[in-house]
Amino acid sequence: TQLLEQSPQFLSIQEGENLTVYCNSSSVFSSLQWYRQEPGEGPVLLVTVVTGGEVKKLKRLTFQFGDARKDSSLHITAAQPGDTGLYLCAGEGFGNNDMRFGAGTRLTVKP
Amino acid sequence: GAGVSQTPSNKVTEKGKYVELRCDPISGHTALYWYRQSLGQGPEFLIYFQGTGAADDSGLPNDRFFAVRPEGSVSTLKIQRTERGDSAVYLCASSLMTFSGANVLTFGAGSRLTVL
């Protein structure tokens, strides 16, 4: 059983479309992070959200941390083929620095 | 080096053999994590070190798996009597623990283990 549930598992869209992927849990986290992973490489950090209700923007990517610190979403505007990859969310526990990952959303953006 | 280095990048072994995977973290990073990632899945937590000690080893699947970090820098993940189900990419990450902000992990490229 995954501590963090990500949805959808797979997403295939056309270039220029918008999309949202979700990360949900019954646990409360001190912070939640989003990573992107490409084949043959380790995950690379995109953003960290720390405060409940926090919204962060990174160019065409918008990240939100739920008020209860149990869930998060990643919205991509005008997706591009270069956005293709595995998007992973990871939650950090309180006081223990454990970092647990969801199963990921595999995004394909077709030109 | 500037990043997290993992060796070997690929390891093919036979069922029942012993395997060691090495992780060289970013210099000065106090925390080190090991994860296992199967095809199409997210990283599965195995163990993490704070300095030389294992702060949480609850993710190690059984007693065939063991990890050490004797000097608080390089870590070795050891797998005894390998089984085909151990085949996966083993990822290592390090982080610099701070008292402000969140814990940010920097990953290596992984060691791909194939057990025949």
Short mmCIF file of N, CA and C in Angstrom, two decimals, chain B:
data_model
loop_
_atom_site.label_atom_id
_atom_site.label_comp_id
_atom_site.label_asym_id
_atom_site.label_seq_id
_atom_site.Cartn_x
_atom_site.Cartn_y
_atom_site.Cartn_z
N GLY B 1 33.29 14.75 -6.49
CA GLY B 1 32.48 15.31 -7.57
C GLY B 1 31.37 16.18 -7.04
N ALA B 2 30.66 16.79 -7.95
CA ALA B 2 29.63 17.71 -7.56
C ALA B 2 28.32 17.02 -7.21
N GLY B 3 28.13 15.81 -7.75
CA GLY B 3 26.86 15.14 -7.55
C GLY B 3 27.02 13.86 -6.74
N VAL B 4 25.92 13.10 -6.66
CA VAL B 4 25.93 11.80 -6.00
C VAL B 4 26.38 10.75 -7.01
N SER B 5 27.37 9.98 -6.64
CA SER B 5 27.92 8.98 -7.55
C SER B 5 27.57 7.58 -7.08
N GLN B 6 27.07 6.74 -7.98
CA GLN B 6 26.72 5.37 -7.63
C GLN B 6 27.47 4.41 -8.55
N THR B 7 28.02 3.38 -7.91
CA THR B 7 28.71 2.35 -8.69
C THR B 7 28.35 0.96 -8.17
N PRO B 8 28.28 -0.05 -9.05
CA PRO B 8 28.35 0.07 -10.50
C PRO B 8 27.05 0.66 -11.05
N SER B 9 27.08 1.09 -12.28
CA SER B 9 25.84 1.58 -12.88
C SER B 9 24.95 0.41 -13.30
N ASN B 10 25.59 -0.70 -13.63
CA ASN B 10 24.87 -1.92 -13.99
C ASN B 10 25.56 -3.11 -13.36
N LYS B 11 24.76 -4.02 -12.84
CA LYS B 11 25.31 -5.24 -12.25
C LYS B 11 24.39 -6.40 -12.61
N VAL B 12 24.97 -7.41 -13.25
CA VAL B 12 24.24 -8.63 -13.55
C VAL B 12 24.86 -9.74 -12.72
N THR B 13 24.03 -10.46 -11.99
CA THR B 13 24.54 -11.52 -11.14
C THR B 13 23.62 -12.72 -11.22
N GLU B 14 24.08 -13.80 -10.66
CA GLU B 14 23.26 -15.01 -10.64
C GLU B 14 22.55 -15.16 -9.30
N LYS B 15 21.45 -15.79 -9.34
CA LYS B 15 20.68 -16.07 -8.12
C LYS B 15 21.57 -16.73 -7.09
N GLY B 16 21.48 -16.22 -5.86
CA GLY B 16 22.25 -16.78 -4.77
C GLY B 16 23.56 -16.08 -4.49
N LYS B 17 24.00 -15.20 -5.39
CA LYS B 17 25.26 -14.50 -5.20
C LYS B 17 25.11 -13.29 -4.28
N TYR B 18 26.27 -12.81 -3.82
CA TYR B 18 26.34 -11.63 -2.96
C TYR B 18 26.67 -10.39 -3.81
N VAL B 19 26.02 -9.27 -3.48
CA VAL B 19 26.21 -8.05 -4.26
C VAL B 19 26.43 -6.86 -3.33
N GLU B 20 27.33 -5.97 -3.73
CA GLU B 20 27.52 -4.71 -3.02
C GLU B 20 27.32 -3.55 -3.99
N LEU B 21 26.55 -2.57 -3.56
CA LEU B 21 26.31 -1.36 -4.34
C LEU B 21 26.82 -0.17 -3.52
N ARG B 22 27.54 0.70 -4.20
CA ARG B 22 28.21 1.79 -3.50
C ARG B 22 27.59 3.14 -3.85
N CYS B 23 27.53 4.02 -2.84
CA CYS B 23 27.04 5.38 -3.03
C CYS B 23 28.02 6.37 -2.43
N ASP B 24 28.44 7.32 -3.25
CA ASP B 24 29.34 8.38 -2.81
C ASP B 24 28.54 9.69 -2.82
N PRO B 25 28.14 10.19 -1.64
CA PRO B 25 27.23 11.34 -1.61
C PRO B 25 27.96 12.65 -1.88
N ILE B 26 27.19 13.73 -1.93
CA ILE B 26 27.77 15.06 -2.05
C ILE B 26 28.53 15.36 -0.77
N SER B 27 29.72 15.90 -0.92
CA SER B 27 30.56 16.18 0.23
C SER B 27 29.85 17.11 1.22
N GLY B 28 29.85 16.68 2.48
CA GLY B 28 29.24 17.50 3.52
C GLY B 28 27.78 17.18 3.79
N HIS B 29 27.16 16.39 2.92
CA HIS B 29 25.76 16.02 3.16
C HIS B 29 25.70 15.00 4.29
N THR B 30 24.91 15.32 5.29
CA THR B 30 24.88 14.48 6.48
C THR B 30 23.92 13.30 6.36
N ALA B 31 22.90 13.44 5.57
CA ALA B 31 21.91 12.38 5.45
C ALA B 31 22.07 11.65 4.12
N LEU B 32 21.83 10.34 4.16
CA LEU B 32 21.95 9.52 2.95
C LEU B 32 20.81 8.52 2.94
N TYR B 33 20.17 8.40 1.79
CA TYR B 33 18.99 7.55 1.63
C TYR B 33 19.26 6.49 0.57
N TRP B 34 18.69 5.32 0.77
CA TRP B 34 18.64 4.27 -0.25
C TRP B 34 17.18 3.98 -0.59
N TYR B 35 16.92 3.89 -1.90
CA TYR B 35 15.60 3.51 -2.40
C TYR B 35 15.79 2.42 -3.45
N ARG B 36 14.69 1.69 -3.67
CA ARG B 36 14.67 0.70 -4.73
C ARG B 36 13.51 1.05 -5.65
N GLN B 37 13.77 1.02 -6.96
CA GLN B 37 12.73 1.39 -7.91
C GLN B 37 12.58 0.29 -8.95
N SER B 38 11.38 -0.27 -9.00
CA SER B 38 11.07 -1.26 -10.03
C SER B 38 10.46 -0.55 -11.22
N LEU B 39 10.44 -1.24 -12.35
CA LEU B 39 9.96 -0.64 -13.59
C LEU B 39 8.54 -0.12 -13.44
N GLY B 40 8.35 1.16 -13.77
CA GLY B 40 7.02 1.75 -13.73
C GLY B 40 6.54 2.16 -12.35
N GLN B 41 7.40 2.03 -11.35
CA GLN B 41 7.01 2.37 -9.97
C GLN B 41 7.81 3.55 -9.45
N GLY B 42 7.34 4.11 -8.35
CA GLY B 42 8.11 5.15 -7.69
C GLY B 42 9.17 4.54 -6.80
N PRO B 43 10.11 5.35 -6.32
CA PRO B 43 11.15 4.85 -5.42
C PRO B 43 10.55 4.31 -4.12
N GLU B 44 10.97 3.12 -3.75
CA GLU B 44 10.53 2.47 -2.51
C GLU B 44 11.62 2.66 -1.46
N PHE B 45 11.27 3.27 -0.35
CA PHE B 45 12.23 3.56 0.71
C PHE B 45 12.83 2.28 1.30
N LEU B 46 14.15 2.28 1.46
CA LEU B 46 14.82 1.15 2.11
C LEU B 46 15.38 1.55 3.47
N ILE B 47 16.26 2.57 3.48
CA ILE B 47 16.96 2.93 4.71
C ILE B 47 17.49 4.35 4.56
N TYR B 48 17.60 5.05 5.71
CA TYR B 48 18.32 6.31 5.64
C TYR B 48 19.23 6.47 6.84
N PHE B 49 20.36 7.12 6.57
CA PHE B 49 21.41 7.37 7.56
C PHE B 49 21.45 8.85 7.89
N GLN B 50 21.65 9.12 9.16
CA GLN B 50 22.01 10.46 9.61
C GLN B 50 23.42 10.31 10.19
N GLY B 51 24.40 10.80 9.46
CA GLY B 51 25.78 10.55 9.86
C GLY B 51 26.12 9.09 9.64
N THR B 52 26.68 8.46 10.64
CA THR B 52 27.09 7.05 10.51
C THR B 52 25.98 6.08 10.87
N GLY B 53 24.99 6.53 11.58
CA GLY B 53 23.97 5.63 12.08
C GLY B 53 22.74 5.56 11.20
N ALA B 54 22.13 4.37 11.16
CA ALA B 54 20.89 4.20 10.42
C ALA B 54 19.74 4.76 11.25
N ALA B 55 19.18 5.89 10.79
CA ALA B 55 18.10 6.53 11.52
C ALA B 55 16.78 5.79 11.33
N ASP B 56 16.62 5.14 10.19
CA ASP B 56 15.40 4.39 9.90
C ASP B 56 15.73 3.32 8.89
N ASP B 57 15.65 2.06 9.29
CA ASP B 57 15.91 0.95 8.36
C ASP B 57 14.66 0.12 8.14
N SER B 58 13.51 0.71 8.40
CA SER B 58 12.25 -0.03 8.35
C SER B 58 11.88 -0.49 6.95
N GLY B 59 12.50 0.08 5.92
CA GLY B 59 12.17 -0.30 4.56
C GLY B 59 12.96 -1.48 4.02
N LEU B 60 13.97 -1.92 4.73
CA LEU B 60 14.73 -3.08 4.26
C LEU B 60 13.79 -4.29 4.23
N PRO B 61 13.68 -4.97 3.09
CA PRO B 61 12.64 -6.00 2.95
C PRO B 61 12.86 -7.24 3.81
N ASN B 62 14.10 -7.60 4.08
CA ASN B 62 14.39 -8.79 4.91
C ASN B 62 15.85 -8.75 5.32
N ASP B 63 16.27 -9.77 6.05
CA ASP B 63 17.62 -9.74 6.59
C ASP B 63 18.71 -10.05 5.57
N ARG B 64 18.35 -10.24 4.31
CA ARG B 64 19.37 -10.38 3.28
C ARG B 64 19.95 -9.02 2.88
N PHE B 65 19.24 -7.96 3.25
CA PHE B 65 19.65 -6.61 2.89
C PHE B 65 20.28 -5.94 4.11
N PHE B 66 21.42 -5.27 3.85
CA PHE B 66 22.11 -4.58 4.92
C PHE B 66 22.84 -3.39 4.32
N ALA B 67 22.93 -2.30 5.05
CA ALA B 67 23.64 -1.12 4.55
C ALA B 67 24.51 -0.55 5.65
N VAL B 68 25.65 0.01 5.25
CA VAL B 68 26.57 0.62 6.21
C VAL B 68 27.02 1.97 5.69
N ARG B 69 27.47 2.79 6.63
CA ARG B 69 28.04 4.10 6.30
C ARG B 69 29.07 4.41 7.39
N PRO B 70 30.16 3.69 7.41
CA PRO B 70 31.07 3.67 8.56
C PRO B 70 31.71 5.00 8.92
N GLU B 71 31.95 5.87 7.95
CA GLU B 71 32.60 7.14 8.24
C GLU B 71 31.69 8.32 7.98
N GLY B 72 30.43 8.06 7.80
CA GLY B 72 29.47 9.14 7.60
C GLY B 72 29.51 9.77 6.23
N SER B 73 30.17 9.08 5.29
CA SER B 73 30.21 9.59 3.93
C SER B 73 29.73 8.51 2.97
N VAL B 74 30.66 7.74 2.40
CA VAL B 74 30.28 6.67 1.46
C VAL B 74 29.43 5.62 2.16
N SER B 75 28.45 5.10 1.42
CA SER B 75 27.60 4.03 1.96
C SER B 75 27.62 2.85 1.00
N THR B 76 27.47 1.66 1.56
CA THR B 76 27.40 0.44 0.77
C THR B 76 26.13 -0.31 1.13
N LEU B 77 25.35 -0.65 0.12
CA LEU B 77 24.17 -1.50 0.29
C LEU B 77 24.60 -2.92 -0.09
N LYS B 78 24.36 -3.84 0.83
CA LYS B 78 24.81 -5.22 0.64
C LYS B 78 23.60 -6.14 0.55
N ILE B 79 23.60 -7.00 -0.44
CA ILE B 79 22.50 -7.94 -0.62
C ILE B 79 23.09 -9.35 -0.67
N GLN B 80 22.65 -10.18 0.27
CA GLN B 80 23.12 -11.56 0.32
C GLN B 80 22.13 -12.48 -0.38
N ARG B 81 22.63 -13.59 -0.91
CA ARG B 81 21.78 -14.64 -1.49
C ARG B 81 20.72 -14.01 -2.40
N THR B 82 21.18 -13.29 -3.39
CA THR B 82 20.25 -12.54 -4.25
C THR B 82 19.20 -13.45 -4.86
N GLU B 83 18.02 -12.85 -5.04
CA GLU B 83 16.88 -13.52 -5.67
C GLU B 83 16.45 -12.71 -6.88
N ARG B 84 15.73 -13.37 -7.78
CA ARG B 84 15.31 -12.69 -9.01
C ARG B 84 14.46 -11.46 -8.69
N GLY B 85 13.69 -11.55 -7.63
CA GLY B 85 12.84 -10.43 -7.22
C GLY B 85 13.61 -9.22 -6.72
N ASP B 86 14.91 -9.37 -6.52
CA ASP B 86 15.73 -8.23 -6.11
C ASP B 86 16.10 -7.35 -7.29
N SER B 87 15.83 -7.80 -8.49
CA SER B 87 16.16 -7.03 -9.69
C SER B 87 15.39 -5.71 -9.68
N ALA B 88 16.12 -4.63 -9.79
CA ALA B 88 15.55 -3.28 -9.74
C ALA B 88 16.67 -2.27 -9.92
N VAL B 89 16.29 -0.99 -9.96
CA VAL B 89 17.28 0.08 -9.89
C VAL B 89 17.37 0.53 -8.44
N TYR B 90 18.56 0.55 -7.91
CA TYR B 90 18.78 0.98 -6.53
C TYR B 90 19.31 2.42 -6.57
N LEU B 91 18.52 3.31 -6.00
CA LEU B 91 18.84 4.74 -6.02
C LEU B 91 19.37 5.18 -4.66
N CYS B 92 20.37 6.05 -4.72
CA CYS B 92 20.91 6.66 -3.52
C CYS B 92 20.69 8.16 -3.61
N ALA B 93 20.40 8.79 -2.50
CA ALA B 93 20.25 10.24 -2.46
C ALA B 93 20.91 10.76 -1.19
N SER B 94 21.42 11.98 -1.26
CA SER B 94 21.96 12.60 -0.06
C SER B 94 21.32 13.97 0.13
N SER B 95 21.36 14.44 1.35
CA SER B 95 20.81 15.77 1.63
C SER B 95 21.56 16.40 2.79
N LEU B 96 21.51 17.71 2.81
CA LEU B 96 22.12 18.46 3.90
C LEU B 96 21.00 18.88 4.82
N MET B 97 20.95 18.26 5.99
CA MET B 97 19.89 18.56 6.92
C MET B 97 20.06 19.96 7.48
N THR B 98 18.99 20.74 7.42
CA THR B 98 19.02 22.07 8.02
C THR B 98 17.84 22.18 8.98
N PHE B 99 17.89 23.12 9.85
CA PHE B 99 16.83 23.30 10.82
C PHE B 99 15.74 24.24 10.31
N SER B 100 15.98 24.82 9.17
CA SER B 100 14.96 25.65 8.55
C SER B 100 14.66 25.09 7.17
N GLY B 101 13.44 25.16 6.76
CA GLY B 101 13.11 24.66 5.43
C GLY B 101 13.00 23.15 5.42
N ALA B 102 12.80 22.63 4.24
CA ALA B 102 12.56 21.20 4.09
C ALA B 102 13.84 20.48 3.68
N ASN B 103 13.72 19.19 3.70
CA ASN B 103 14.81 18.28 3.37
C ASN B 103 14.84 18.07 1.86
N VAL B 104 15.89 18.46 1.18
CA VAL B 104 15.97 18.35 -0.27
C VAL B 104 16.96 17.26 -0.65
N LEU B 105 16.48 16.28 -1.39
CA LEU B 105 17.32 15.14 -1.78
C LEU B 105 17.92 15.35 -3.15
N THR B 106 19.19 15.00 -3.28
CA THR B 106 19.87 14.96 -4.57
C THR B 106 20.19 13.50 -4.86
N PHE B 107 19.69 13.01 -5.98
CA PHE B 107 19.82 11.60 -6.32
C PHE B 107 21.00 11.33 -7.23
N GLY B 108 21.53 10.12 -7.11
CA GLY B 108 22.43 9.60 -8.11
C GLY B 108 21.64 8.99 -9.25
N ALA B 109 22.35 8.50 -10.26
CA ALA B 109 21.69 7.94 -11.44
C ALA B 109 21.21 6.51 -11.20
N GLY B 110 21.64 5.91 -10.10
CA GLY B 110 21.16 4.58 -9.76
C GLY B 110 22.09 3.46 -10.19
N SER B 111 21.93 2.31 -9.54
CA SER B 111 22.62 1.08 -9.92
C SER B 111 21.55 0.07 -10.35
N ARG B 112 21.62 -0.35 -11.59
CA ARG B 112 20.63 -1.31 -12.08
C ARG B 112 21.12 -2.72 -11.79
N LEU B 113 20.38 -3.44 -10.96
CA LEU B 113 20.74 -4.81 -10.59
C LEU B 113 19.83 -5.78 -11.31
N THR B 114 20.42 -6.74 -11.98
CA THR B 114 19.67 -7.80 -12.64
C THR B 114 20.15 -9.13 -12.08
N VAL B 115 19.21 -9.88 -11.53
CA VAL B 115 19.53 -11.20 -10.97
C VAL B 115 18.95 -12.26 -11.90
N LEU B 116 19.83 -13.06 -12.47
CA LEU B 116 19.40 -14.08 -13.44
C LEU B 116 18.99 -15.38 -12.77
#
